[in-house]
Coordinates of C-alpha atoms in Angstrom, one line a residue:
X284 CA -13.5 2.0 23.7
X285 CA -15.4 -0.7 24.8
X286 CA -18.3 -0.1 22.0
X287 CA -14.8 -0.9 19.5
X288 CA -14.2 -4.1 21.2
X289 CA -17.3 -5.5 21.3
X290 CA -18.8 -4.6 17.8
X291 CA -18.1 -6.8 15.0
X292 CA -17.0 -5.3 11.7
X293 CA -19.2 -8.1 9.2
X294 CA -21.0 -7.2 5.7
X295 CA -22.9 -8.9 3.2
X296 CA -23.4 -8.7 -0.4
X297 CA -25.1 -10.7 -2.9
X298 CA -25.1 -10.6 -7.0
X299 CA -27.5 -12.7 -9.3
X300 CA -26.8 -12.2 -13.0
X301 CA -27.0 -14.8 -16.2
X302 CA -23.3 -15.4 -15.6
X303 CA -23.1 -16.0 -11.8
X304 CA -25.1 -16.2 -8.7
X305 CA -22.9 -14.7 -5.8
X306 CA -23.1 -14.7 -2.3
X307 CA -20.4 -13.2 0.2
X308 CA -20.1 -12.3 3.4
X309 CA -16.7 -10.7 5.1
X310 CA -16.2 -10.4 9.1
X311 CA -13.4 -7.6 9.5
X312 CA -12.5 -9.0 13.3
X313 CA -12.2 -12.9 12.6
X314 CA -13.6 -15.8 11.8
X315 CA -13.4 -18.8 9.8
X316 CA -13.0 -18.9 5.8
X317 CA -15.4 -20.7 3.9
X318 CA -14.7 -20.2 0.1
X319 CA -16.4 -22.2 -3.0
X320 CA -15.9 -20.6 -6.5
X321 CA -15.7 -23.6 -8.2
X322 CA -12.2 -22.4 -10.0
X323 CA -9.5 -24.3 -7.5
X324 CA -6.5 -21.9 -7.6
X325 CA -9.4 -18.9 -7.0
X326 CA -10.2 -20.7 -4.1
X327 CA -6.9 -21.3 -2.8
X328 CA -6.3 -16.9 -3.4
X329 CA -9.2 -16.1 -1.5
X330 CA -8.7 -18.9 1.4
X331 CA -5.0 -17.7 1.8
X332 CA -6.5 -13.8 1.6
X333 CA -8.6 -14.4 4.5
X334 CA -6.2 -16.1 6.5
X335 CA -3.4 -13.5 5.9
X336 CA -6.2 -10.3 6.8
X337 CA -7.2 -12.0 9.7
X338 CA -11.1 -11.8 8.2
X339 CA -13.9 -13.9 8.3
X340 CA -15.0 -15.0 4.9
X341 CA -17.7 -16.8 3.0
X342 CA -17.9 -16.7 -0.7
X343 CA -20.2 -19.3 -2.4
X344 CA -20.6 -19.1 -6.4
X345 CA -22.0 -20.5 -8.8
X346 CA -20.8 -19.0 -12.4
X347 CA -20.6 -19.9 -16.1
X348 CA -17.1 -21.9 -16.2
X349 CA -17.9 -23.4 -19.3
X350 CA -17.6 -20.3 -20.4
X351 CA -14.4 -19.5 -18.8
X352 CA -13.7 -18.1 -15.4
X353 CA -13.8 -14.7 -16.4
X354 CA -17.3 -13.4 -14.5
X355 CA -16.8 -15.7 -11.5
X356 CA -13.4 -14.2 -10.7
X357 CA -14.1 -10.7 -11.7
X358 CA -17.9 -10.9 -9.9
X359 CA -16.3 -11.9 -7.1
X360 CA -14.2 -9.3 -6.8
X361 CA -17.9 -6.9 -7.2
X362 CA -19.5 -9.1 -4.5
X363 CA -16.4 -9.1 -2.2
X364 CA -16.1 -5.5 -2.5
X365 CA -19.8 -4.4 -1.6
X366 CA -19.5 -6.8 1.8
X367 CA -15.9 -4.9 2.5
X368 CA -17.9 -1.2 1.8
X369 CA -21.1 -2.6 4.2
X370 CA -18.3 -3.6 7.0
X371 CA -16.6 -0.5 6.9
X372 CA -19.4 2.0 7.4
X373 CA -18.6 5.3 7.5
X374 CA -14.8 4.3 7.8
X375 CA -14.3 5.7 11.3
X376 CA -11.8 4.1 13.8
X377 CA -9.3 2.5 11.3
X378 CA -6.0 3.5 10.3
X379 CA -6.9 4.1 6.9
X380 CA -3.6 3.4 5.4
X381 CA -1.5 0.4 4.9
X382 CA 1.3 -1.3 3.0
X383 CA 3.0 -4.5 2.7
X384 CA 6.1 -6.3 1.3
X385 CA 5.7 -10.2 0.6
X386 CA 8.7 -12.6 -0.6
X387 CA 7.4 -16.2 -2.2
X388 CA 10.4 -18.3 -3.1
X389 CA 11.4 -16.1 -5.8
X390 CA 9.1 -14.0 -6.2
X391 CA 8.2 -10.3 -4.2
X392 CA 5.1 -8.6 -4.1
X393 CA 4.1 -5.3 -2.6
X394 CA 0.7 -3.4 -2.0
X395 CA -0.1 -0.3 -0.3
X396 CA -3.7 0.8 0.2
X397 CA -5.4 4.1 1.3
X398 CA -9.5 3.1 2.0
X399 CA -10.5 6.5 0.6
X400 CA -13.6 6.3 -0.9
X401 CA -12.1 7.0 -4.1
X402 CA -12.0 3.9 -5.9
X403 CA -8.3 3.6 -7.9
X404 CA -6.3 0.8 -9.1
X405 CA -2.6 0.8 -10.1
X406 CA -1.6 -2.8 -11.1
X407 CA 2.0 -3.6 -12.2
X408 CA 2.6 -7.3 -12.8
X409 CA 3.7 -9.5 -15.9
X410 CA 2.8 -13.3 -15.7
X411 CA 5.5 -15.3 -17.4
X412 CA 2.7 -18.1 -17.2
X413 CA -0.8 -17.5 -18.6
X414 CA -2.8 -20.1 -16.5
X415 CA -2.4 -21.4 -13.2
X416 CA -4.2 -24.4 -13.1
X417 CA -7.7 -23.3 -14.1
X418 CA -7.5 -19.9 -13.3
X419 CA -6.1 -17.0 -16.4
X420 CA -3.8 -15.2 -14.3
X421 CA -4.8 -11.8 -16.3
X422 CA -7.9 -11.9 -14.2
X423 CA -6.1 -11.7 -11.0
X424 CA -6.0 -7.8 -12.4
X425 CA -9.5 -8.1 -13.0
X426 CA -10.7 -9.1 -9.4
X427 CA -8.6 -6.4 -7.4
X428 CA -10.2 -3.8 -9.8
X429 CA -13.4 -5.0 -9.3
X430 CA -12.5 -5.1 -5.4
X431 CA -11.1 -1.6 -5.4
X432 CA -14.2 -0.1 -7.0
X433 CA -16.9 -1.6 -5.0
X434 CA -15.0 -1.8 -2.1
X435 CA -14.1 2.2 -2.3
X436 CA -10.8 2.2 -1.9
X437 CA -7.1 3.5 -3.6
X438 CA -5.0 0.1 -4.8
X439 CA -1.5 -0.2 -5.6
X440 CA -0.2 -3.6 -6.3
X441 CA 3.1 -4.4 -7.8
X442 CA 4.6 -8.0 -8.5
X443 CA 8.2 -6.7 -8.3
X444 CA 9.6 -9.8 -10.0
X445 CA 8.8 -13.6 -10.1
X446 CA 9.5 -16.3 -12.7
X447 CA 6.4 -18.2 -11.4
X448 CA 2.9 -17.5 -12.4
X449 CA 1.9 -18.5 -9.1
X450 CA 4.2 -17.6 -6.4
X451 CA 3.5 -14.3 -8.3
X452 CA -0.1 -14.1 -7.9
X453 CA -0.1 -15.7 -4.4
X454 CA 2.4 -12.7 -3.1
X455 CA 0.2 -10.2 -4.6
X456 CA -3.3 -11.5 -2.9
X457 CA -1.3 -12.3 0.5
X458 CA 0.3 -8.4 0.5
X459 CA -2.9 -7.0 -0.4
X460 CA -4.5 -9.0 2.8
X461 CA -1.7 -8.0 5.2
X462 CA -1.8 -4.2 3.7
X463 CA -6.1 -4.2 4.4
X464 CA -5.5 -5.8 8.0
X465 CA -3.3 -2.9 8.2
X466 CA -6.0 -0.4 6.6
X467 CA -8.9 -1.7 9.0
X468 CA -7.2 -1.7 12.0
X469 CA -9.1 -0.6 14.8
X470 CA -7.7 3.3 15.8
X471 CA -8.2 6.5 17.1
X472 CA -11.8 7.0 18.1
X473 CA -14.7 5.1 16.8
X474 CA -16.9 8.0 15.9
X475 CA -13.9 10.1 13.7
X476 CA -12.3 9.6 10.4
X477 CA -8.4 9.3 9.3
X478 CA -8.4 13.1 7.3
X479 CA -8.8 16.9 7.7
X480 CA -11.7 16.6 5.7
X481 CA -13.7 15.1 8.4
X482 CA -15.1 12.5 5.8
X483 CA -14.3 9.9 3.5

């Protein structure tokens, strides 16, 4: 027990392509948040992520936005993921499972979240708005797939109903972060898994 308290969960990823040059790095036990995407709403997602997960996160990019913000958001979501996969391991000691409702005005979001290894997205929401600010709010679908997949894990986010673009993405990226802290909780012993299997 003392070999959970004192290790710290933390990964590290990087990404260099002709559309973005990505570094993140994601502490699973705390710390602070230090987030630069260049897109400000993207920012403000992934600031109020880490704060409502509990993690410690970095994310500096530099990406094509006079393209649009297409391959920052959606590499982010690569780069994020690969750190999450490196700080979970082999996925022993944690709960495995977690779920969250999250009001915002008038707006509800929920998320539940099995980290499986099998990579899966279900994504139900319909943005009255299209933009928020600088950010296209189809790609907040984009950057939870691209999370899910790298990050090895079975996503089900649902933006029950909202009549604002942004009080409906925010609920969505705040229930995924309470439903992960959920997920990564320290459990059980360090050196097992959360299934009959024996494995994930």
């Amino acid at each position: 027990m003392a070999d959970l308290v004192e290790k710290r969960r933390a990964g590290c990823a990087a990404r260099t392509t002709k559309e973005t040059d990505i570094t993140v790095s994601v502490c699973l036990d705390g710390g602070p948040a230090d987030i630069h995407t260049g897109i400000g709403f993207f920012d403000h997602m992934l600031e109020a992520f880490a704060l409502h997960a509990g993690y410690g996160l970095t994310v500096q990019v530099k990406g094509d936005l006079h393209v649009d913000g297409h391959h920052t958001v959606e590499d982010t979501g690569i780069v994020l993921g690969d750190a999450l996969a490196q700080a979970l391991g082999k996925k022993s000691g944690i709960a495995r499972y977690g779920s969250f409702w999250l009001p915002m005005d008038e707006a509800l979001a929920f998320c539940a979240v099995d980290i499986s290894g099998r990579p899966f997205l279900v994504f139900d929401a319909a943005f009255p708005e299209e933009r928020i600010g600088e950010y296209d709010s189809c790609l907040t679908k984009e950057f939870f797939r691209a999370l899910a997949f790298h990050a090895g894990i079975t996503l089900h986010l649902k933006a029950v109903y909202g009549e604002n673009s942004h009080h409906m993405a925010e609920a969505l990226y705040k229930a995924a972060a309470h439903a992960l802290a959920q997920a990564t909780q320290r459990c059980g012993k360090a050196d097992s898994v959360f299934s009959t299997k024996g494995s994930l």
